[in-house]
Amino acid sequence: MVGERQPVRDLLHSVAFSVAFFGCINVVPAEKPSFQLIETIPLPGVEGRIDHMDFDAAGQRLFVCALGNNTLEIIDLRRNERVHSITGFGSPQGVAYIPEINRIFVANDRGGICNLYNGESYQPVGEIDLKDDADNVRYDDLSKRVYVGFGSGGIEIIDPRQGKALGSTKLSGHPEAFELEKNGHRIFVNVPTARHVAAIDRDQGKVVATWGTGWAFGNFPMALDEREHRLFIGCRFPSKLVVLNTESGDVVAKIDISGDTDGVFYDSKRQRIYAVCGEGKIDIIQEADPDTYSAAGRVGTAAGARTGLFIPERNALFVAVPHRGSQQAELRVYHVE
């Protein structure tokens, strides 16, 4: 009888091993997770939606747009706590910190004002009136220019030292997330109301191409892999990650993701894409090659946690969690392995 039972035991061990092994491919393994929650930073008193963020590497600070609270929250990452809150905004949506001049640029939905603050005293030093719905902010450290999406369709160019608007590029709808080429002259812009991605030539100051997203709409967040000429577009209707070739404009892949994404980040070290989704998930997409992608895992967060910031030098993804019911507002810090 013992000899007859041994093959059964061997078979059961083999099945158990296979389940464990293949489970690790599709879900985050329990023993060594790809994502580990290492810190929770409370944001007491912060109400409503939380929008975009920026990072001060030298000062180890995080700037967080608390859109629904009309504040900018400053987080000291050495102490992992909020150290200051700037008040009086009109639904702040986008923020950029300019280290060379120690200034913070904050774009507001209501009124369309882009506010400028001293990065040490947090006192106002100027403002630029963009009339309506100032949104995402980007800084180009080569040209030393700030770019702000605004209104019913435009990207404004700002001289950050002078605090002056230099002119804008017109778009066919309100711009959401956009990315700047570092080794080229283009800006890639999500224009969800027009159901396309616009490519702007910065030298010419005009749109030179528009690309569809393969019948996936609501294209809000975006990330860029400039080396491989790939754009990663988070779409909400239906919930897809769309991969575009920036040389041809072709859709090369579409991957199912969780609902209500507003943050997509490319991790070049690990060839991964992280989609932060308001459904309460972080979706992990693995790149096999520039044309091949697959779902590699999913991490639970909280309802409404749809914005974040990936900081490669810290191997960390920060996710903003809004106050909903018994869940208080906070930042969750995930270590990426």
mmCIF file of C-alpha atoms in Angstrom:
data_model
loop_
_atom_site.group_PDB
_atom_site.id
_atom_site.type_symbol
_atom_site.label_atom_id
_atom_site.label_comp_id
_atom_site.label_asym_id
_atom_site.label_seq_id
_atom_site.Cartn_x
_atom_site.Cartn_y
_atom_site.Cartn_z
ATOM 1 C CA MET A 1 0.000 0.000 0.000
ATOM 2 C CA VAL A 2 2.841 2.416 0.795
ATOM 3 C CA GLY A 3 4.307 1.893 -2.677
ATOM 4 C CA GLU A 4 0.897 2.629 -4.256
ATOM 5 C CA ARG A 5 0.411 5.849 -2.255
ATOM 6 C CA GLN A 6 3.813 7.322 -3.107
ATOM 7 C CA PRO A 7 2.969 8.175 -6.746
ATOM 8 C CA VAL A 8 -0.244 9.859 -5.566
ATOM 9 C CA ARG A 9 1.702 11.928 -3.051
ATOM 10 C CA ASP A 10 4.245 12.794 -5.743
ATOM 11 C CA LEU A 11 1.442 13.852 -8.077
ATOM 12 C CA LEU A 12 -0.183 16.029 -5.396
ATOM 13 C CA HIS A 13 3.171 17.659 -4.621
ATOM 14 C CA SER A 14 3.662 18.295 -8.336
ATOM 15 C CA VAL A 15 0.203 19.865 -8.689
ATOM 16 C CA ALA A 16 0.760 22.034 -5.601
ATOM 17 C CA PHE A 17 4.116 23.179 -6.949
ATOM 18 C CA SER A 18 2.583 24.021 -10.340
ATOM 19 C CA VAL A 19 -0.260 26.023 -8.772
ATOM 20 C CA ALA A 20 2.176 27.979 -6.622
ATOM 21 C CA PHE A 21 4.591 28.538 -9.495
ATOM 22 C CA PHE A 22 2.050 29.651 -12.074
ATOM 23 C CA GLY A 23 0.181 31.735 -9.499
ATOM 24 C CA CYS A 24 3.344 33.789 -9.066
ATOM 25 C CA ILE A 25 3.247 34.690 -12.748
ATOM 26 C CA ASN A 26 -0.210 36.249 -12.651
ATOM 27 C CA VAL A 27 -0.539 37.614 -9.136
ATOM 28 C CA VAL A 28 1.775 39.300 -6.712
ATOM 29 C CA PRO A 29 3.496 36.480 -4.772
ATOM 30 C CA ALA A 30 3.055 36.492 -1.017
ATOM 31 C CA GLU A 31 6.658 35.742 -0.085
ATOM 32 C CA LYS A 32 8.338 38.379 -2.251
ATOM 33 C CA PRO A 33 5.795 40.848 -3.643
ATOM 34 C CA SER A 34 6.555 43.126 -6.553
ATOM 35 C CA PHE A 35 4.814 45.840 -4.548
ATOM 36 C CA GLN A 36 5.041 46.244 -0.807
ATOM 37 C CA LEU A 37 3.213 48.926 1.151
ATOM 38 C CA ILE A 38 5.996 50.440 3.256
ATOM 39 C CA GLU A 39 4.523 53.705 4.500
ATOM 40 C CA THR A 40 1.212 55.475 4.997
ATOM 41 C CA ILE A 41 1.353 59.261 5.321
ATOM 42 C CA PRO A 42 -1.835 60.734 6.831
ATOM 43 C CA LEU A 43 -3.369 63.877 5.332
ATOM 44 C CA PRO A 44 -5.725 64.928 8.139
ATOM 45 C CA GLY A 45 -8.336 67.492 7.180
ATOM 46 C CA VAL A 46 -7.902 66.972 3.441
ATOM 47 C CA GLU A 47 -11.278 66.492 1.767
ATOM 48 C CA GLY A 48 -12.353 65.700 -1.774
ATOM 49 C CA ARG A 49 -10.362 64.611 -4.801
ATOM 50 C CA ILE A 50 -6.575 64.536 -4.806
ATOM 51 C CA ASP A 51 -4.922 65.249 -8.128
ATOM 52 C CA HIS A 52 -1.374 65.384 -9.468
ATOM 53 C CA MET A 53 2.018 65.560 -7.703
ATOM 54 C CA ASP A 54 5.642 66.541 -8.236
ATOM 55 C CA PHE A 55 8.922 65.666 -6.504
ATOM 56 C CA ASP A 56 11.809 67.779 -5.219
ATOM 57 C CA ALA A 57 14.781 65.384 -5.322
ATOM 58 C CA ALA A 58 17.280 67.606 -3.484
ATOM 59 C CA GLY A 59 14.877 68.595 -0.733
ATOM 60 C CA GLN A 60 13.111 65.205 -0.598
ATOM 61 C CA ARG A 61 9.706 66.857 -0.756
ATOM 62 C CA LEU A 62 6.495 65.831 -2.454
ATOM 63 C CA PHE A 63 4.011 68.463 -3.641
ATOM 64 C CA VAL A 64 0.428 67.189 -3.764
ATOM 65 C CA CYS A 65 -2.540 68.961 -5.377
ATOM 66 C CA ALA A 66 -5.494 68.479 -3.032
ATOM 67 C CA LEU A 67 -8.008 69.574 -5.664
ATOM 68 C CA GLY A 68 -11.171 69.164 -3.599
ATOM 69 C CA ASN A 69 -9.558 70.822 -0.579
ATOM 70 C CA ASN A 70 -8.193 73.835 -2.522
ATOM 71 C CA THR A 71 -4.746 73.301 -1.032
ATOM 72 C CA LEU A 72 -1.245 72.234 -1.995
ATOM 73 C CA GLU A 73 0.127 69.743 0.522
ATOM 74 C CA ILE A 74 3.892 69.617 1.090
ATOM 75 C CA ILE A 75 5.246 66.287 2.315
ATOM 76 C CA ASP A 76 8.707 65.857 3.854
ATOM 77 C CA LEU A 77 9.835 62.417 2.680
ATOM 78 C CA ARG A 78 12.692 62.290 5.185
ATOM 79 C CA ARG A 79 10.133 62.371 7.982
ATOM 80 C CA ASN A 80 7.207 60.950 5.955
ATOM 81 C CA GLU A 81 4.834 63.618 7.142
ATOM 82 C CA ARG A 82 3.045 66.715 5.923
ATOM 83 C CA VAL A 83 4.991 69.836 6.900
ATOM 84 C CA HIS A 84 3.002 72.602 5.239
ATOM 85 C CA SER A 85 -0.253 73.337 3.445
ATOM 86 C CA ILE A 86 -0.722 76.270 1.044
ATOM 87 C CA THR A 87 -4.352 77.386 0.939
ATOM 88 C CA GLY A 88 -6.601 79.535 -1.229
ATOM 89 C CA PHE A 89 -6.470 77.753 -4.574
ATOM 90 C CA GLY A 90 -9.295 77.198 -7.073
ATOM 91 C CA SER A 91 -9.254 73.420 -7.482
ATOM 92 C CA PRO A 92 -5.506 72.896 -8.020
ATOM 93 C CA GLN A 93 -4.874 70.198 -10.617
ATOM 94 C CA GLY A 94 -1.222 70.315 -11.708
ATOM 95 C CA VAL A 95 2.073 71.195 -10.060
ATOM 96 C CA ALA A 96 5.707 71.487 -11.104
ATOM 97 C CA TYR A 97 8.734 72.293 -8.959
ATOM 98 C CA ILE A 98 11.638 74.119 -10.663
ATOM 99 C CA PRO A 99 14.790 73.398 -8.629
ATOM 100 C CA GLU A 100 17.091 75.911 -10.363
ATOM 101 C CA ILE A 101 14.989 78.836 -9.197
ATOM 102 C CA ASN A 102 13.256 77.149 -6.235
ATOM 103 C CA ARG A 103 9.763 77.913 -7.486
ATOM 104 C CA ILE A 104 6.524 75.979 -7.412
ATOM 105 C CA PHE A 105 3.988 76.324 -10.239
ATOM 106 C CA VAL A 106 0.390 75.358 -9.417
ATOM 107 C CA ALA A 107 -2.354 75.241 -12.068
ATOM 108 C CA ASN A 108 -5.993 75.804 -11.052
ATOM 109 C CA ASP A 109 -9.182 74.579 -12.670
ATOM 110 C CA ARG A 110 -11.414 77.399 -11.370
ATOM 111 C CA GLY A 111 -10.347 80.695 -12.868
ATOM 112 C CA GLY A 112 -7.483 79.162 -14.833
ATOM 113 C CA ILE A 113 -4.767 80.835 -12.745
ATOM 114 C CA CYS A 114 -1.256 79.395 -12.632
ATOM 115 C CA ASN A 115 0.185 80.459 -9.257
ATOM 116 C CA LEU A 116 3.920 80.843 -8.586
ATOM 117 C CA TYR A 117 5.364 80.288 -5.095
ATOM 118 C CA ASN A 118 8.749 80.543 -3.471
ATOM 119 C CA GLY A 119 9.869 76.985 -2.775
ATOM 120 C CA GLU A 120 11.375 77.846 0.613
ATOM 121 C CA SER A 121 9.020 80.379 2.195
ATOM 122 C CA TYR A 122 5.914 79.151 0.299
ATOM 123 C CA GLN A 123 4.993 82.783 -0.305
ATOM 124 C CA PRO A 124 3.343 83.817 -3.598
ATOM 125 C CA VAL A 125 5.685 85.422 -6.140
ATOM 126 C CA GLY A 126 3.381 85.809 -9.137
ATOM 127 C CA GLU A 127 0.548 84.422 -11.207
ATOM 128 C CA ILE A 128 -0.352 83.872 -14.847
ATOM 129 C CA ASP A 129 -3.968 84.145 -15.956
ATOM 130 C CA LEU A 130 -4.843 81.375 -18.418
ATOM 131 C CA LYS A 131 -8.564 82.229 -18.155
ATOM 132 C CA ASP A 132 -9.970 78.732 -17.621
ATOM 133 C CA ASP A 133 -9.169 75.191 -16.484
ATOM 134 C CA ALA A 134 -5.381 75.264 -16.075
ATOM 135 C CA ASP A 135 -4.439 71.622 -15.687
ATOM 136 C CA ASN A 136 -1.272 69.540 -16.125
ATOM 137 C CA VAL A 137 2.124 71.248 -15.732
ATOM 138 C CA ARG A 138 5.482 70.089 -17.132
ATOM 139 C CA TYR A 139 8.988 71.546 -16.938
ATOM 140 C CA ASP A 140 11.554 71.140 -19.705
ATOM 141 C CA ASP A 141 14.979 71.431 -18.068
ATOM 142 C CA LEU A 142 16.692 71.752 -21.469
ATOM 143 C CA SER A 143 14.760 74.732 -22.810
ATOM 144 C CA LYS A 144 14.063 76.042 -19.289
ATOM 145 C CA ARG A 145 10.384 76.427 -20.100
ATOM 146 C CA VAL A 146 7.206 75.481 -18.247
ATOM 147 C CA TYR A 147 4.258 74.076 -20.211
ATOM 148 C CA VAL A 148 0.681 74.210 -18.912
ATOM 149 C CA GLY A 149 -2.429 72.675 -20.480
ATOM 150 C CA PHE A 150 -5.475 74.904 -20.222
ATOM 151 C CA GLY A 151 -8.960 75.844 -21.360
ATOM 152 C CA SER A 152 -10.859 74.460 -24.298
ATOM 153 C CA GLY A 153 -7.633 73.591 -26.080
ATOM 154 C CA GLY A 154 -4.157 74.963 -25.538
ATOM 155 C CA ILE A 155 -0.649 74.399 -24.192
ATOM 156 C CA GLU A 156 0.837 77.603 -22.751
ATOM 157 C CA ILE A 157 4.598 78.195 -22.739
ATOM 158 C CA ILE A 158 5.949 80.057 -19.699
ATOM 159 C CA ASP A 159 9.318 81.589 -18.906
ATOM 160 C CA PRO A 160 9.675 80.475 -15.270
ATOM 161 C CA ARG A 161 12.329 83.042 -14.301
ATOM 162 C CA GLN A 162 10.325 85.969 -15.606
ATOM 163 C CA GLY A 163 6.986 84.427 -14.673
ATOM 164 C CA LYS A 164 5.628 85.431 -18.075
ATOM 165 C CA ALA A 165 3.506 83.665 -20.674
ATOM 166 C CA LEU A 166 5.266 83.416 -24.042
ATOM 167 C CA GLY A 167 2.465 82.091 -26.214
ATOM 168 C CA SER A 168 0.419 78.963 -26.720
ATOM 169 C CA THR A 169 -0.223 76.117 -29.128
ATOM 170 C CA LYS A 170 -3.866 75.571 -30.010
ATOM 171 C CA LEU A 171 -5.484 72.141 -29.686
ATOM 172 C CA SER A 172 -8.902 70.834 -30.729
ATOM 173 C CA GLY A 173 -10.000 70.197 -27.132
ATOM 174 C CA HIS A 174 -8.965 70.451 -23.513
ATOM 175 C CA PRO A 175 -5.562 68.813 -22.933
ATOM 176 C CA GLU A 176 -5.149 66.214 -20.249
ATOM 177 C CA ALA A 177 -1.794 64.509 -19.559
ATOM 178 C CA PHE A 178 1.104 65.324 -21.881
ATOM 179 C CA GLU A 179 4.751 64.300 -22.202
ATOM 180 C CA LEU A 180 7.817 66.138 -23.535
ATOM 181 C CA GLU A 181 10.515 64.464 -25.584
ATOM 182 C CA LYS A 182 13.950 65.032 -24.036
ATOM 183 C CA ASN A 183 15.896 64.118 -27.172
ATOM 184 C CA GLY A 184 13.393 65.508 -29.644
ATOM 185 C CA HIS A 185 11.128 68.475 -30.210
ATOM 186 C CA ARG A 186 7.676 67.014 -29.743
ATOM 187 C CA ILE A 187 5.003 67.185 -27.072
ATOM 188 C CA PHE A 188 2.480 64.329 -26.976
ATOM 189 C CA VAL A 189 -0.918 65.411 -25.628
ATOM 190 C CA ASN A 190 -4.044 63.494 -24.676
ATOM 191 C CA VAL A 191 -7.104 65.304 -26.064
ATOM 192 C CA PRO A 192 -9.993 63.098 -24.897
ATOM 193 C CA THR A 193 -12.837 65.259 -26.212
ATOM 194 C CA ALA A 194 -11.312 64.999 -29.697
ATOM 195 C CA ARG A 195 -10.654 61.274 -29.156
ATOM 196 C CA HIS A 196 -7.027 61.495 -30.189
ATOM 197 C CA VAL A 197 -3.451 62.112 -29.135
ATOM 198 C CA ALA A 198 -1.886 65.254 -30.595
ATOM 199 C CA ALA A 199 1.802 65.565 -31.446
ATOM 200 C CA ILE A 200 3.082 69.139 -31.199
ATOM 201 C CA ASP A 201 6.340 70.311 -32.756
ATOM 202 C CA ARG A 202 7.780 72.704 -30.167
ATOM 203 C CA ASP A 203 9.965 74.493 -32.706
ATOM 204 C CA GLN A 204 7.052 75.142 -35.068
ATOM 205 C CA GLY A 205 4.557 75.725 -32.260
ATOM 206 C CA LYS A 206 1.818 73.697 -33.926
ATOM 207 C CA VAL A 207 0.193 70.264 -34.051
ATOM 208 C CA VAL A 208 1.922 68.132 -36.693
ATOM 209 C CA ALA A 209 0.015 64.864 -36.218
ATOM 210 C CA THR A 210 -3.020 63.364 -34.481
ATOM 211 C CA TRP A 211 -3.362 59.682 -33.642
ATOM 212 C CA GLY A 212 -6.366 57.601 -32.669
ATOM 213 C CA THR A 213 -6.364 55.203 -29.742
ATOM 214 C CA GLY A 214 -7.982 52.181 -31.376
ATOM 215 C CA TRP A 215 -11.588 52.722 -30.283
ATOM 216 C CA ALA A 216 -10.640 53.188 -26.653
ATOM 217 C CA PHE A 217 -11.693 56.609 -25.406
ATOM 218 C CA GLY A 218 -11.431 58.776 -22.316
ATOM 219 C CA ASN A 219 -7.656 58.993 -22.789
ATOM 220 C CA PHE A 220 -6.525 60.878 -19.683
ATOM 221 C CA PRO A 221 -3.157 59.652 -18.243
ATOM 222 C CA MET A 222 -0.011 59.087 -20.295
ATOM 223 C CA ALA A 223 3.596 57.884 -19.967
ATOM 224 C CA LEU A 224 6.460 57.881 -22.471
ATOM 225 C CA ASP A 225 9.256 55.453 -23.246
ATOM 226 C CA GLU A 226 11.269 57.721 -25.500
ATOM 227 C CA ARG A 227 14.052 55.225 -26.182
ATOM 228 C CA GLU A 228 11.682 52.665 -27.689
ATOM 229 C CA HIS A 229 9.317 55.261 -29.210
ATOM 230 C CA ARG A 230 6.303 54.126 -27.223
ATOM 231 C CA LEU A 231 3.458 56.061 -25.605
ATOM 232 C CA PHE A 232 1.336 54.419 -22.920
ATOM 233 C CA ILE A 233 -2.195 55.826 -22.847
ATOM 234 C CA GLY A 234 -4.680 55.096 -20.072
ATOM 235 C CA CYS A 235 -8.222 54.965 -21.478
ATOM 236 C CA ARG A 236 -11.458 54.741 -19.470
ATOM 237 C CA PHE A 237 -14.063 53.748 -22.095
ATOM 238 C CA PRO A 238 -13.433 50.842 -22.134
ATOM 239 C CA SER A 239 -10.689 50.473 -19.535
ATOM 240 C CA LYS A 240 -7.565 49.832 -21.581
ATOM 241 C CA LEU A 241 -3.883 50.611 -21.679
ATOM 242 C CA VAL A 242 -3.173 51.576 -25.283
ATOM 243 C CA VAL A 243 0.398 51.499 -26.595
ATOM 244 C CA LEU A 244 1.219 53.843 -29.491
ATOM 245 C CA ASN A 245 4.286 53.923 -31.722
ATOM 246 C CA THR A 246 5.511 57.550 -31.719
ATOM 247 C CA GLU A 247 7.231 57.129 -35.086
ATOM 248 C CA SER A 248 4.165 55.909 -36.975
ATOM 249 C CA GLY A 249 1.250 56.733 -34.665
ATOM 250 C CA ASP A 250 0.069 53.119 -34.914
ATOM 251 C CA VAL A 251 -1.588 51.264 -32.039
ATOM 252 C CA VAL A 252 0.728 48.342 -31.261
ATOM 253 C CA ALA A 253 -1.048 46.868 -28.228
ATOM 254 C CA LYS A 254 -4.157 47.161 -26.038
ATOM 255 C CA ILE A 255 -4.320 45.615 -22.572
ATOM 256 C CA ASP A 256 -7.296 45.414 -20.200
ATOM 257 C CA ILE A 257 -6.856 47.418 -16.990
ATOM 258 C CA SER A 258 -9.024 48.345 -14.002
ATOM 259 C CA GLY A 259 -11.508 51.208 -14.170
ATOM 260 C CA ASP A 260 -11.093 54.971 -13.732
ATOM 261 C CA THR A 261 -7.369 55.368 -14.283
ATOM 262 C CA ASP A 262 -5.757 58.791 -13.868
ATOM 263 C CA GLY A 263 -2.096 57.862 -13.454
ATOM 264 C CA VAL A 264 0.141 55.829 -15.775
ATOM 265 C CA PHE A 265 3.901 55.470 -15.197
ATOM 266 C CA TYR A 266 6.672 53.715 -17.093
ATOM 267 C CA ASP A 267 9.397 51.930 -15.115
ATOM 268 C CA SER A 268 12.317 51.673 -17.555
ATOM 269 C CA LYS A 269 14.466 49.659 -15.132
ATOM 270 C CA ARG A 270 11.944 46.811 -14.956
ATOM 271 C CA GLN A 271 10.183 47.375 -18.304
ATOM 272 C CA ARG A 272 6.836 47.756 -16.565
ATOM 273 C CA ILE A 273 3.877 50.084 -16.720
ATOM 274 C CA TYR A 274 1.908 50.950 -13.588
ATOM 275 C CA ALA A 275 -1.704 52.112 -14.002
ATOM 276 C CA VAL A 276 -3.222 53.711 -10.903
ATOM 277 C CA CYS A 277 -6.975 53.201 -11.104
ATOM 278 C CA GLY A 278 -9.816 54.758 -9.111
ATOM 279 C CA GLU A 279 -11.542 51.394 -8.957
ATOM 280 C CA GLY A 280 -9.063 50.744 -6.138
ATOM 281 C CA LYS A 281 -6.297 48.938 -8.000
ATOM 282 C CA ILE A 282 -2.774 49.368 -9.298
ATOM 283 C CA ASP A 283 -2.422 47.351 -12.503
ATOM 284 C CA ILE A 284 1.056 46.102 -13.391
ATOM 285 C CA ILE A 285 1.771 45.549 -17.087
ATOM 286 C CA GLN A 286 4.957 43.754 -18.117
ATOM 287 C CA GLU A 287 6.728 44.605 -21.366
ATOM 288 C CA ALA A 288 8.316 41.636 -23.160
ATOM 289 C CA ASP A 289 9.386 43.800 -26.112
ATOM 290 C CA PRO A 290 8.166 47.158 -27.504
ATOM 291 C CA ASP A 291 5.203 45.451 -29.209
ATOM 292 C CA THR A 292 4.328 42.788 -26.604
ATOM 293 C CA TYR A 293 2.735 43.414 -23.200
ATOM 294 C CA SER A 294 0.813 41.361 -20.659
ATOM 295 C CA ALA A 295 -0.938 41.816 -17.328
ATOM 296 C CA ALA A 296 1.537 40.867 -14.601
ATOM 297 C CA GLY A 297 -0.334 41.617 -11.392
ATOM 298 C CA ARG A 298 -2.832 43.772 -9.573
ATOM 299 C CA VAL A 299 -2.518 45.446 -6.169
ATOM 300 C CA GLY A 300 -5.504 46.577 -4.121
ATOM 301 C CA THR A 301 -5.564 50.193 -2.871
ATOM 302 C CA ALA A 302 -8.780 52.093 -2.011
ATOM 303 C CA ALA A 303 -11.815 53.458 -3.836
ATOM 304 C CA GLY A 304 -11.054 56.747 -5.565
ATOM 305 C CA ALA A 305 -7.269 56.315 -5.360
ATOM 306 C CA ARG A 306 -6.592 57.098 -8.997
ATOM 307 C CA THR A 307 -3.596 59.454 -8.985
ATOM 308 C CA GLY A 308 0.003 58.862 -7.994
ATOM 309 C CA LEU A 309 3.659 59.453 -8.785
ATOM 310 C CA PHE A 310 6.376 56.931 -9.568
ATOM 311 C CA ILE A 311 9.829 58.045 -8.377
ATOM 312 C CA PRO A 312 12.436 55.759 -9.974
ATOM 313 C CA GLU A 313 15.349 56.840 -7.784
ATOM 314 C CA ARG A 314 13.391 55.806 -4.705
ATOM 315 C CA ASN A 315 11.953 52.632 -6.290
ATOM 316 C CA ALA A 316 8.628 53.873 -4.994
ATOM 317 C CA LEU A 317 5.112 54.502 -6.251
ATOM 318 C CA PHE A 318 3.113 57.070 -4.271
ATOM 319 C CA VAL A 319 -0.677 56.714 -4.444
ATOM 320 C CA ALA A 320 -3.127 59.373 -3.242
ATOM 321 C CA VAL A 321 -6.091 58.013 -1.285
ATOM 322 C CA PRO A 322 -9.027 60.417 -0.742
ATOM 323 C CA HIS A 323 -11.248 60.584 2.321
ATOM 324 C CA ARG A 324 -14.274 58.362 1.719
ATOM 325 C CA GLY A 325 -16.365 57.089 4.624
ATOM 326 C CA SER A 326 -14.104 55.596 7.274
ATOM 327 C CA GLN A 327 -11.101 55.774 4.914
ATOM 328 C CA GLN A 328 -9.152 58.930 5.762
ATOM 329 C CA ALA A 329 -7.096 60.885 3.240
ATOM 330 C CA GLU A 330 -3.514 59.638 2.997
ATOM 331 C CA LEU A 331 -0.580 58.872 0.755
ATOM 332 C CA ARG A 332 0.423 55.245 0.407
ATOM 333 C CA VAL A 333 4.017 54.478 -0.469
ATOM 334 C CA TYR A 334 4.696 51.210 -2.301
ATOM 335 C CA HIS A 335 8.214 49.856 -2.637
ATOM 336 C CA VAL A 336 8.779 48.373 -6.099
ATOM 337 C CA GLU A 337 11.068 45.344 -6.323
#
